[in-house]
mmCIF file of C-alpha atoms in Angstrom:
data_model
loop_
_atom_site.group_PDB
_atom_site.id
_atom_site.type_symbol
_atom_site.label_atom_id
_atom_site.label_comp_id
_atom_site.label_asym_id
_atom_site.label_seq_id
_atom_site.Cartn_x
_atom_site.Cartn_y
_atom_site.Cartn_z
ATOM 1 C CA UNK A 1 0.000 0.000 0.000
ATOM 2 C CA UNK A 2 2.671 2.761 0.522
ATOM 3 C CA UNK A 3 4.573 1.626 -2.111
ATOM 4 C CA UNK A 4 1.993 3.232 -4.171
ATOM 5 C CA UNK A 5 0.508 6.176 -2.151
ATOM 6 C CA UNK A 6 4.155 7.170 -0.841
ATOM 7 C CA UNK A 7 5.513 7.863 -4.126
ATOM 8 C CA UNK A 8 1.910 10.001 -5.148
ATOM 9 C CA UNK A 9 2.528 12.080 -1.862
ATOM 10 C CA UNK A 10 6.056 13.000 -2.900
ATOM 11 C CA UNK A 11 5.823 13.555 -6.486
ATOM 12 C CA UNK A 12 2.587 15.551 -6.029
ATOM 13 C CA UNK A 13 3.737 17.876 -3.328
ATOM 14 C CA UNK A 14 7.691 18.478 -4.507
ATOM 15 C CA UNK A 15 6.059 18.898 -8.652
ATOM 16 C CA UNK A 16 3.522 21.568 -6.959
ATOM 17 C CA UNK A 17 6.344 23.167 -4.674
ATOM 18 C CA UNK A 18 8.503 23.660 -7.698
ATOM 19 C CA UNK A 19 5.474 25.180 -9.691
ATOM 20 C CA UNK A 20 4.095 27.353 -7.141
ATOM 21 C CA UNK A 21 8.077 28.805 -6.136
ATOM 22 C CA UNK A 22 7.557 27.393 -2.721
ATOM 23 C CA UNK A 23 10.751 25.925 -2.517
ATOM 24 C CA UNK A 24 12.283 27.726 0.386
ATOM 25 C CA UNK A 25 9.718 26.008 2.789
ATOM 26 C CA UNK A 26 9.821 22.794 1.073
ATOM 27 C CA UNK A 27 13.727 22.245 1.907
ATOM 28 C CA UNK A 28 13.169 23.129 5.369
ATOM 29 C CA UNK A 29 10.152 21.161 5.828
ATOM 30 C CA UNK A 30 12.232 17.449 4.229
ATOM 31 C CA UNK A 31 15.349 18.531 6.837
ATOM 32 C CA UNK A 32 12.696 19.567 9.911
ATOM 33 C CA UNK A 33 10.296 16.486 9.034
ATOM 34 C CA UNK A 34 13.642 14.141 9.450
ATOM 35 C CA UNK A 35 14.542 15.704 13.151
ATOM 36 C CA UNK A 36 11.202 15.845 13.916
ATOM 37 C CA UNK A 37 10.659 11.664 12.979
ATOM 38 C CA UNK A 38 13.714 11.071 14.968
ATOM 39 C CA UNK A 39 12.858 13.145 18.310
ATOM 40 C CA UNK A 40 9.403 11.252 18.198
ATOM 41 C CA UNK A 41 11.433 8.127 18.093
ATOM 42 C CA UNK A 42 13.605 8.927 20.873
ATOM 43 C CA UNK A 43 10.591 9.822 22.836
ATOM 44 C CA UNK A 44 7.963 6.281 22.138
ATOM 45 C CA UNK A 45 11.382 4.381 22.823
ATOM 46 C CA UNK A 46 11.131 4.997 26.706
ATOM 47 C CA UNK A 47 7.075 4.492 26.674
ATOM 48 C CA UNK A 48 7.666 1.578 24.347
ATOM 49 C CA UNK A 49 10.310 0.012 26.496
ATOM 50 C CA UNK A 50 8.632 0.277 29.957
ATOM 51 C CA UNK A 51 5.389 -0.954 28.852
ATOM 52 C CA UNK A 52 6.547 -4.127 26.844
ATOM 53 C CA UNK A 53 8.129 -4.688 29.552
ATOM 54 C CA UNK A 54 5.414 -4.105 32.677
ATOM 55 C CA UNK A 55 3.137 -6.609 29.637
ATOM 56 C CA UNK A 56 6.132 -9.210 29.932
ATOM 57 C CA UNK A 57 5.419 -9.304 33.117
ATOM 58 C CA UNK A 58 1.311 -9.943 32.794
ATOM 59 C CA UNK A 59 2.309 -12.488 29.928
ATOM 60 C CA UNK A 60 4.211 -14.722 32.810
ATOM 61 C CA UNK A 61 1.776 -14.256 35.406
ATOM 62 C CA UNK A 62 -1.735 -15.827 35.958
ATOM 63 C CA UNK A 63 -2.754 -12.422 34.947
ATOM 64 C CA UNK A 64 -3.712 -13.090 31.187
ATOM 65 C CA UNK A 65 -5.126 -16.366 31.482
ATOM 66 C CA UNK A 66 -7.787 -15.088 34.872
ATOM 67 C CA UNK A 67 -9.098 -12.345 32.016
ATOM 68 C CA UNK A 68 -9.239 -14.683 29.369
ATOM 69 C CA UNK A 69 -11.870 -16.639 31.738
ATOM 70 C CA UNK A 70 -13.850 -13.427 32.277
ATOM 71 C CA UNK A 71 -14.052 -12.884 28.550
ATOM 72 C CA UNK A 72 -15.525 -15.844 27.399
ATOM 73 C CA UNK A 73 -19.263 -15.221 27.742
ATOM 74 C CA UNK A 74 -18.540 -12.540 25.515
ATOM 75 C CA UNK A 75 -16.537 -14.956 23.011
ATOM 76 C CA UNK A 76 -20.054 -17.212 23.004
ATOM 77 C CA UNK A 77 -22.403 -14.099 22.282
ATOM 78 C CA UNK A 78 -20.069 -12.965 19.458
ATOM 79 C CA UNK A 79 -19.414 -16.277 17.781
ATOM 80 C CA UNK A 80 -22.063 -18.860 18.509
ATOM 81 C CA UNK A 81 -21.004 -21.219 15.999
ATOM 82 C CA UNK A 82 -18.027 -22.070 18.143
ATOM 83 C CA UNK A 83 -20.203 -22.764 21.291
ATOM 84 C CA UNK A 84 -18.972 -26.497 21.253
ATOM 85 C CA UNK A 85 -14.928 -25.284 20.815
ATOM 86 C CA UNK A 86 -13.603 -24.745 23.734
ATOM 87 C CA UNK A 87 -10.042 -24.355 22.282
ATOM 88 C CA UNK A 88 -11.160 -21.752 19.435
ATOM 89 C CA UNK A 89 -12.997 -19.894 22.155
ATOM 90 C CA UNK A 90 -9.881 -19.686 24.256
ATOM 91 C CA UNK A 91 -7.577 -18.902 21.520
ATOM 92 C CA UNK A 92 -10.344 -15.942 20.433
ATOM 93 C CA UNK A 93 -10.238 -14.606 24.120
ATOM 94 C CA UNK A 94 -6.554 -15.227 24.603
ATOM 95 C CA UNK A 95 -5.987 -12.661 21.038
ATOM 96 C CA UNK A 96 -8.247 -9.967 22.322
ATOM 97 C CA UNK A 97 -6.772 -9.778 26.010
ATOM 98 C CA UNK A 98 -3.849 -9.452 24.424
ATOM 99 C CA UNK A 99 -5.366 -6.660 22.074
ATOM 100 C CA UNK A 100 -6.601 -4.951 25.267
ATOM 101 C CA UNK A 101 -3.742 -5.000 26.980
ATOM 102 C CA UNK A 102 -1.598 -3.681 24.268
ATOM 103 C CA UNK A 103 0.767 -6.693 23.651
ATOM 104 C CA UNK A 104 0.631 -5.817 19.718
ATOM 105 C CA UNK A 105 3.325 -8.429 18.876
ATOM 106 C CA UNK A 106 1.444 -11.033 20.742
ATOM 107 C CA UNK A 107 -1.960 -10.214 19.774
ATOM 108 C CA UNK A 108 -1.369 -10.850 15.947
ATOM 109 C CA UNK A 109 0.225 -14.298 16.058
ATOM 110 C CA UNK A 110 -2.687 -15.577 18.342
ATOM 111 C CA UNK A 111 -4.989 -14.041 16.314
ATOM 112 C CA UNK A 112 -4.050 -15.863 13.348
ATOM 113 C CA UNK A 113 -3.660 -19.406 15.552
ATOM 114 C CA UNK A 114 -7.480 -18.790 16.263
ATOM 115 C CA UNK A 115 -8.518 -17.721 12.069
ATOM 116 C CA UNK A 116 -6.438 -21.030 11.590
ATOM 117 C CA UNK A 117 -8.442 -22.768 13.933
ATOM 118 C CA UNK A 118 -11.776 -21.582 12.560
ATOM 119 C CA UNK A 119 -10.903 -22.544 9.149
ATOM 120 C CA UNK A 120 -10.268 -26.022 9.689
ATOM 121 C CA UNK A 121 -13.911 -26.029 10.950
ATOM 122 C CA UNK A 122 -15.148 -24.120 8.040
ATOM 123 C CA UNK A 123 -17.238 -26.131 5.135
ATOM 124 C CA UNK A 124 -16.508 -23.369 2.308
ATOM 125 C CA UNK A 125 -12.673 -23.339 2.788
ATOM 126 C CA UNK A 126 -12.781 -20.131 0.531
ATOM 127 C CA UNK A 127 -15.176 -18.137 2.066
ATOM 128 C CA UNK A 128 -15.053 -16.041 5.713
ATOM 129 C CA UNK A 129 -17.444 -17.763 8.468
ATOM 130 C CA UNK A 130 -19.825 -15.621 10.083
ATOM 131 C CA UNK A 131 -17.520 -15.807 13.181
ATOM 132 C CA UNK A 132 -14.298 -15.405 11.645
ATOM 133 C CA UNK A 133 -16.178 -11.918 10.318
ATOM 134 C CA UNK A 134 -17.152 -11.159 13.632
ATOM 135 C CA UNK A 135 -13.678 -11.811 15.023
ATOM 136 C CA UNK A 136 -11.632 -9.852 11.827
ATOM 137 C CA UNK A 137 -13.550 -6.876 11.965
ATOM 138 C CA UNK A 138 -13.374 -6.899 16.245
ATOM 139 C CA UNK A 139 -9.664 -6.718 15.320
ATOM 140 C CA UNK A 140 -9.876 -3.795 13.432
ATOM 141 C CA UNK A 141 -11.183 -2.116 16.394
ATOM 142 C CA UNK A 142 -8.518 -0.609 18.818
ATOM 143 C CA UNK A 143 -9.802 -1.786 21.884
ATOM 144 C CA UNK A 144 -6.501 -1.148 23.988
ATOM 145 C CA UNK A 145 -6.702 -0.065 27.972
ATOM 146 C CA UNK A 146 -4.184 2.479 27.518
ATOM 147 C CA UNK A 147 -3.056 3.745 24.022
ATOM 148 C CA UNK A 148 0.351 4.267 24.808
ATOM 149 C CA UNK A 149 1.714 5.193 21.915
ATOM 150 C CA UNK A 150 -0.883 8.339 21.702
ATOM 151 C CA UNK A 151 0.192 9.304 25.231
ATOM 152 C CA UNK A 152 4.169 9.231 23.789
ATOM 153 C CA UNK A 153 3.429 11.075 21.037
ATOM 154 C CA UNK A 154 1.637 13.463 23.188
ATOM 155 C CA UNK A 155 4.270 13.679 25.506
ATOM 156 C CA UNK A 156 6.791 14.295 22.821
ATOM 157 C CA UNK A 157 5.186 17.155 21.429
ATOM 158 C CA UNK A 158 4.908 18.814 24.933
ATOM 159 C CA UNK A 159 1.289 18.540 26.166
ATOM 160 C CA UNK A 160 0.444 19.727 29.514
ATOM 161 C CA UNK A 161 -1.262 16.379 30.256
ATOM 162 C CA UNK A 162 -0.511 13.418 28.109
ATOM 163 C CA UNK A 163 -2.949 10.917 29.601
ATOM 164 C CA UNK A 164 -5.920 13.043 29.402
ATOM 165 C CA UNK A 165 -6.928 11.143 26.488
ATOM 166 C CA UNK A 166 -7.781 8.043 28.037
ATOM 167 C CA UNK A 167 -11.292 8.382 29.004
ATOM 168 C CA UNK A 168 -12.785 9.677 25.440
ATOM 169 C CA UNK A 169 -10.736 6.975 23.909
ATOM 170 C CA UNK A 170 -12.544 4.744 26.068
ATOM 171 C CA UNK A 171 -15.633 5.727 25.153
ATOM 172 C CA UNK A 172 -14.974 6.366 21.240
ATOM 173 C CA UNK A 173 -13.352 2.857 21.169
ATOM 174 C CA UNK A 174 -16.193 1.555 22.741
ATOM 175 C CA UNK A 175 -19.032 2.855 20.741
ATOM 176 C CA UNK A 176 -17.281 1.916 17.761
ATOM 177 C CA UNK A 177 -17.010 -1.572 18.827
ATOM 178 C CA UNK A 178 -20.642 -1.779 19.231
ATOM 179 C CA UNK A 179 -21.043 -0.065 15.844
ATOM 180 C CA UNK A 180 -19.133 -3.066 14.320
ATOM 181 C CA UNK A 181 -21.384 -5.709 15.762
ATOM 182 C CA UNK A 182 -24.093 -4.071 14.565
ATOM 183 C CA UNK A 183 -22.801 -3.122 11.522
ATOM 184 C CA UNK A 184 -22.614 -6.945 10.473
ATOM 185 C CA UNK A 185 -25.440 -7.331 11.221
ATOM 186 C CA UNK A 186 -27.015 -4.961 9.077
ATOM 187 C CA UNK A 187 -24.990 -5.595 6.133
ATOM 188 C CA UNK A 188 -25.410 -9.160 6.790
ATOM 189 C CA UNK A 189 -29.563 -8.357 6.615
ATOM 190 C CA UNK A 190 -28.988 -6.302 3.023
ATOM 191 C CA UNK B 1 -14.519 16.964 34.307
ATOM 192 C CA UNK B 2 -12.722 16.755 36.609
ATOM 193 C CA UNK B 3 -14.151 12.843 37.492
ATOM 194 C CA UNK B 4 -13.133 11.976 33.346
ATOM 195 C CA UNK B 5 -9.781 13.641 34.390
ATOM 196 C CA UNK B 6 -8.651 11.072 37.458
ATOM 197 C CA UNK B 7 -9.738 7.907 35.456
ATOM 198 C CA UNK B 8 -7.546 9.289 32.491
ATOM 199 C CA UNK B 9 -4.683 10.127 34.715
ATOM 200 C CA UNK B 10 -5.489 6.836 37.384
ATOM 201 C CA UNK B 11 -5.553 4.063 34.196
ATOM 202 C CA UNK B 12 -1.541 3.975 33.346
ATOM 203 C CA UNK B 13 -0.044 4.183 37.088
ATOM 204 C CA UNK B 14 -3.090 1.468 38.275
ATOM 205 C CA UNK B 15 -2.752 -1.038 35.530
ATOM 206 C CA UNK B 16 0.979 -0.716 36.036
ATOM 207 C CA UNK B 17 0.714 -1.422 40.044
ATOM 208 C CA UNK B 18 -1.903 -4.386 39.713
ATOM 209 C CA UNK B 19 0.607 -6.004 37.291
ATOM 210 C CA UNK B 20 3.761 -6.019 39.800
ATOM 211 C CA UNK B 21 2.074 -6.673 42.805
ATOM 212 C CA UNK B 22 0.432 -9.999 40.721
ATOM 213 C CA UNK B 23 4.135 -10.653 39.531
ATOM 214 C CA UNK B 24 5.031 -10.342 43.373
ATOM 215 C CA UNK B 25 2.667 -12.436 44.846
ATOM 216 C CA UNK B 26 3.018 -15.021 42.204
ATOM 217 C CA UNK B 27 7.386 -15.024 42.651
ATOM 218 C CA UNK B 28 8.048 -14.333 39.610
ATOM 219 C CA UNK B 29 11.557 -12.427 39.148
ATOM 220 C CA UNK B 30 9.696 -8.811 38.106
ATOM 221 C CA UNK B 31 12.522 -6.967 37.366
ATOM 222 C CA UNK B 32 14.304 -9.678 34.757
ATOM 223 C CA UNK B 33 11.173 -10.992 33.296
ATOM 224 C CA UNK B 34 10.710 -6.054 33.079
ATOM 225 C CA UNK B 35 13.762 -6.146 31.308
ATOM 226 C CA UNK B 36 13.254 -9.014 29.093
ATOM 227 C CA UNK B 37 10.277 -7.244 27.714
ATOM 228 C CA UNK B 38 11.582 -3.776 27.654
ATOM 229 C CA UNK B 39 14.852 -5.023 25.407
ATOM 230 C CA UNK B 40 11.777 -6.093 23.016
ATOM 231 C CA UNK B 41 10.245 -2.478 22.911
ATOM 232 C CA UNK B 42 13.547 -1.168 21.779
ATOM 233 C CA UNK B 43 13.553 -3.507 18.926
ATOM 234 C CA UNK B 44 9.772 -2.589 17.622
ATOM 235 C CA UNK B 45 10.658 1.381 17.826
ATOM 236 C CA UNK B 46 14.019 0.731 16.308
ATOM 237 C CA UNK B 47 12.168 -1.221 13.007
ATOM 238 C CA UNK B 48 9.783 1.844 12.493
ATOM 239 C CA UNK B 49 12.097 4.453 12.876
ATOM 240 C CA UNK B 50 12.747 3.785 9.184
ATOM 241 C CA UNK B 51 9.699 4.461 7.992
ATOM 242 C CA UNK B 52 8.660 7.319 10.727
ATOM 243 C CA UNK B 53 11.409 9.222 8.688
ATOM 244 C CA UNK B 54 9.776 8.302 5.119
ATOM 245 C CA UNK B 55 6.472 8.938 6.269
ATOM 246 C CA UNK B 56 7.015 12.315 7.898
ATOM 247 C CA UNK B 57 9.518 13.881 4.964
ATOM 248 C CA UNK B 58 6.445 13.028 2.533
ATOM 249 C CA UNK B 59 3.700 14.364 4.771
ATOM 250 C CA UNK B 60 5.685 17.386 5.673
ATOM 251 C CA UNK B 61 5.978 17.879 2.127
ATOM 252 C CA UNK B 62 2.732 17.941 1.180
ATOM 253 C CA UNK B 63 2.102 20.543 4.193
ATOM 254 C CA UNK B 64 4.455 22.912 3.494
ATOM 255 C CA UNK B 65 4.260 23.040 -0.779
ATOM 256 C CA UNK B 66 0.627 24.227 0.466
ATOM 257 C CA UNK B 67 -1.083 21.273 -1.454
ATOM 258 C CA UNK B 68 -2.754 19.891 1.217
ATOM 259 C CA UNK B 69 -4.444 23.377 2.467
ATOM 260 C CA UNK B 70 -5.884 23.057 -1.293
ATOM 261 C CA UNK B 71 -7.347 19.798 -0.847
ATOM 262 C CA UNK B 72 -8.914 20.578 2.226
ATOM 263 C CA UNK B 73 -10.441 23.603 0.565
ATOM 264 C CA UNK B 74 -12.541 21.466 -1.395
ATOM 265 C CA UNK B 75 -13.615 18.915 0.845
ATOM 266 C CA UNK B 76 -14.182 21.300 3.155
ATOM 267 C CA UNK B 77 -17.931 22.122 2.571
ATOM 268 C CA UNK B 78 -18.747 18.369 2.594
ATOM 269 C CA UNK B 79 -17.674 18.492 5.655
ATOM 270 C CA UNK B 80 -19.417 21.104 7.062
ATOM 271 C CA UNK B 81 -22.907 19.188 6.380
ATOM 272 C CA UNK B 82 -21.509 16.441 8.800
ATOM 273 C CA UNK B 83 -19.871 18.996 11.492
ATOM 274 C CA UNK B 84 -16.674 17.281 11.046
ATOM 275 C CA UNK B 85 -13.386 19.434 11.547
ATOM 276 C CA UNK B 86 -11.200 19.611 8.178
ATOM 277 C CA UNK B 87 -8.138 19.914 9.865
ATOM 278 C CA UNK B 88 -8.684 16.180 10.884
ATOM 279 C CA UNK B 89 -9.418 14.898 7.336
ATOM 280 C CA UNK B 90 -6.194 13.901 6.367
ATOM 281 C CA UNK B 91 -5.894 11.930 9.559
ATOM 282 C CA UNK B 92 -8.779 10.451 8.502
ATOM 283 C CA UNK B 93 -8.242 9.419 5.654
ATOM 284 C CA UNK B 94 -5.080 7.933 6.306
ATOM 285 C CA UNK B 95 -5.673 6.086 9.508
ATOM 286 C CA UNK B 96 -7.170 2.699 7.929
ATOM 287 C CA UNK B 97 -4.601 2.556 5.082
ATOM 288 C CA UNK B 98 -1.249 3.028 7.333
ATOM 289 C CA UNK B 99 -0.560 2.596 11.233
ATOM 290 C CA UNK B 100 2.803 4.712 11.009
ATOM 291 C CA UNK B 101 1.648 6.694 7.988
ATOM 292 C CA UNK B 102 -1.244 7.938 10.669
ATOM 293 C CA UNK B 103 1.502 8.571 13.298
ATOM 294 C CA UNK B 104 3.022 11.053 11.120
ATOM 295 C CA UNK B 105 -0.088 12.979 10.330
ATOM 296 C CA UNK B 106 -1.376 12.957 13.363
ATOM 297 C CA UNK B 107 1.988 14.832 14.911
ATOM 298 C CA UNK B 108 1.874 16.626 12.361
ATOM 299 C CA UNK B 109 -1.969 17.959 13.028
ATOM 300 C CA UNK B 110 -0.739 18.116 16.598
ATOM 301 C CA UNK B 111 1.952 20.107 15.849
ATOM 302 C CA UNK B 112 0.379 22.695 13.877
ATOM 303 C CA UNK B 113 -2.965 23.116 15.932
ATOM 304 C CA UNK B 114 -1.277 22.821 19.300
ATOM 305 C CA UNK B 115 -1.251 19.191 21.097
ATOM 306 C CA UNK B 116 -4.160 20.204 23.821
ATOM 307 C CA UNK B 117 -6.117 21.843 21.691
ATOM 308 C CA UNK B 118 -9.438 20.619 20.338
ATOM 309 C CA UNK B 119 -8.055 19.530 17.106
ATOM 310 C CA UNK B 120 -4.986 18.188 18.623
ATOM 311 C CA UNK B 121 -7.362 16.373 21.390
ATOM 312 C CA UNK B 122 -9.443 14.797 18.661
ATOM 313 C CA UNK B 123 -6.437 13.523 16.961
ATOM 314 C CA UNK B 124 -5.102 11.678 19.413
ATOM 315 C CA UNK B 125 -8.915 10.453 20.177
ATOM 316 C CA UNK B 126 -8.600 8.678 17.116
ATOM 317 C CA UNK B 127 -5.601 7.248 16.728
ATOM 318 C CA UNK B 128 -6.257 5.739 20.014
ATOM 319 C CA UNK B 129 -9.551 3.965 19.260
ATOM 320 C CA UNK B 130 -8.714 3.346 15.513
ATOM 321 C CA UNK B 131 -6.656 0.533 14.179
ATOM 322 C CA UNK B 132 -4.120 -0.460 10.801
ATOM 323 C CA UNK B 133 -8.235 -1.483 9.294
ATOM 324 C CA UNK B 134 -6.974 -2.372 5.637
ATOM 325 C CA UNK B 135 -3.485 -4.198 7.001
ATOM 326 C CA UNK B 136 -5.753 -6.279 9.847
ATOM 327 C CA UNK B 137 -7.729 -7.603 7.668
ATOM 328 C CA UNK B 138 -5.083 -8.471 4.793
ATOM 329 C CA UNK B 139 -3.498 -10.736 7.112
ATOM 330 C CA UNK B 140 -6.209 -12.003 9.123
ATOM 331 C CA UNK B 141 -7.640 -12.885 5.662
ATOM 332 C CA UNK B 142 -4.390 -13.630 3.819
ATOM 333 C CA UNK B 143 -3.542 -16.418 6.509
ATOM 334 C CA UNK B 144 -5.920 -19.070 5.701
ATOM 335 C CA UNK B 145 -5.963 -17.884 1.896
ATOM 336 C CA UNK B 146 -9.275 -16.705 1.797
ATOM 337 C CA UNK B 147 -10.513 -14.838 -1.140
ATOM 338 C CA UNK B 148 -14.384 -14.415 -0.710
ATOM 339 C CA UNK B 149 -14.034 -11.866 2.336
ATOM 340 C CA UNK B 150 -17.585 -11.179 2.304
ATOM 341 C CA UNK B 151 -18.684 -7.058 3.649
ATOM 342 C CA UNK B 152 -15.591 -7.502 6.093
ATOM 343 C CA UNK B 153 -14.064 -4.413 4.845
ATOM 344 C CA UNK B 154 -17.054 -2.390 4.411
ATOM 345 C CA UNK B 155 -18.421 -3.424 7.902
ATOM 346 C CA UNK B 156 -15.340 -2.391 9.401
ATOM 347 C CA UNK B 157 -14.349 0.986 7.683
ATOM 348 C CA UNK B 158 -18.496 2.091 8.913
ATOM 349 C CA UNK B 159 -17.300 1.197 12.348
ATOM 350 C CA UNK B 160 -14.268 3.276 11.591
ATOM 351 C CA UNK B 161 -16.203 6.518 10.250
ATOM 352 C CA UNK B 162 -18.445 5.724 13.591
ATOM 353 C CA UNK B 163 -15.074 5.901 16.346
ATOM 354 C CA UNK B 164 -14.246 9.144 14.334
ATOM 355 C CA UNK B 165 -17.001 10.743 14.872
ATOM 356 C CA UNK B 166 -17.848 10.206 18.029
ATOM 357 C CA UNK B 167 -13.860 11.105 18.810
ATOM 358 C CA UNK B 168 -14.933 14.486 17.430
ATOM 359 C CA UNK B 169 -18.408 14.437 19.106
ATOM 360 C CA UNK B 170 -16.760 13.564 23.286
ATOM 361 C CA UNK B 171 -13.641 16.061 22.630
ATOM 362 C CA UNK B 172 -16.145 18.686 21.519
ATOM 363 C CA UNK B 173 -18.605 17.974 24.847
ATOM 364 C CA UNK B 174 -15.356 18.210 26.892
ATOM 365 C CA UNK B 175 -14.043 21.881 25.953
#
């Protein structure tokens, strides 16, 4: 995907520069746009750091596995069709713990252990199940505890209070999550 | 406010404390198992430095040659009918397509607009309850080679337009 829309961005933006005789701007902008990538850096490298590694410690604790338990009524409401499959339903609940804690690198490769697991149950092998839909699109939803990378960024570019954004990401995130259940399930009716 | 304030700022520090007391009580050697993980962080910020750099030298382009105030021009009365803030667009429009892509607008919106103000507030509303939408599903997908994806994507990117707007909707109700 940015191999195509990186190449539009530049070509459109340095052709119009040149045209318009805003060049001046433009060469400080590519020199100021390289400090300013690294400084972010610098700064989600010490958020990054400490919270992979206060998650390291939930991933070796009974921490992950006592949520995972509390999750699965959900995991049954969501995808019925795996009511009988106790191991899908567990590998579903163990993906979006990990999603909600913010374990990124551990929330993908569970993820796809549990679309693996689906499709060996699935009669149309080329076709998405009603719960794998259920489960992809729940993905696509950001439902993290803390979005720490926000709260670095926002650090890094000086705001007064960094975390403040927790509680309307909260409730955006949650409302919508519920507008992606029921969004399949409109579609679904159409 | 003041109530949305102290869960905002209680979340990090009480997440963080539950975790290490559980790793306490449970013996497990918190500070190596801390630094295990940490070594790992370092590795993910390291491998998108790369692009970061990319990413912001083309967006910062497009900002300063003055193209992007003239595509916002014209999407701006469409916008207007649906209350939602031009300034964000770009953001927007960006945020399903590419998760570091949307890290460098959104600075750069931040940047420009000031971090706490309401634009810079709705930014960072969105990026934190939006995720990578087109890359999820192309590997979730990709995995078990399925081709029929059924309304996956459109079901998904209505959700998306949803979390946006209501991003826009609680920062407005809290300023």
């Amino acid at each position: 995907m940015l191999n195509k829309i990186w190449p539009i961005f530049i070509i459109l933006s340095f052709s119009y520069a040149i045209c318009s005789g805003n060049l001046e701007k433009l060469n400080s902008s590519i020199f100021d746009s390289t400090s300013d990538a690294i400084n972010l850096s610098i700064n989600l490298l010490g958020t990054m750091c400490l919270w992979n590694g206060i998650m390291q410690i939930a991933n070796e604790t009974s921490f992950v596995e006592k949520l995972t338990k509390l999750l699965s009524p959900i995991i049954k409401l969501l995808c019925p069709e795996m009511k009988k499959n106790k191991q899908i339903q567990k590998e579903i609940s163990m993906n979006m713990i990990a999603n909600i804690l913010g374990l990124g690198n551990a929330a993908t490769p569970l993820g796809l252990k549990a679309m693996k697991s689906m499709q060996k149950e699935n009669p149309k092998k080329d076709t998405l199940t009603d719960s794998m839909l259920v489960f992809i699109v729940l993905n696509t939803a950001s439902i993290q505890i803390i979005p720490t990378t926000v709260i670095a960024i926002r650090h890094s570019m000086g705001s007064t209070n960094p975390t403040q954004i927790v509680f309307p990401v909260w409730i955006a995130t949650i409302c919508a999550a519920i507008a992606r259940y029921n969004s399949i399930q409109v579609i679904d009716k159409i | 406010m003041s109530i949305i304030n102290f869960v905002s700022n209680l979340a990090m520090p009480l997440t963080i404390l539950i975790i290490i007391i559980y790793g306490v009580i449970e013996k497990n050697k918190v500070f190596d198992t801390f630094l295990e993980g940490a070594k790992e962080g370092l590795g993910i910020v390291i491998s998108i430095l790369p692009t970061l750099i990319g990413l912001f030298v083309a967006i910062g382009a497009l900002r300063s040659s003055g193209i992007l105030d003239i595509i916002i021009h014209f999407i701006t009365p469409l916008l207007n009918v649906c209350h939602f803030p031009s300034e964000i667009m770009p953001l927007a429009m960006l945020r399903p397509i590419s998760g570091s892509g949307s890290i460098a607008v959104a600075t750069d919106i931040m940047k420009r607009y000031g971090v706490d103000s309401n634009i810079g507030m709705i930014a960072s509303t969105i990026m934190g309850s939006t995720e990578t939408t087109l890359y999820t599903i192309a590997i979730y997908t990709s995995c078990v080679k399925i081709k029929k994806t059924r309304f996956v994507l459109l079901a998904a990117l209505v959700a998306d337009i949803v979390g946006m707007i209501v991003s826009v909707g609680i920062c407005r109700i809290m300023s």
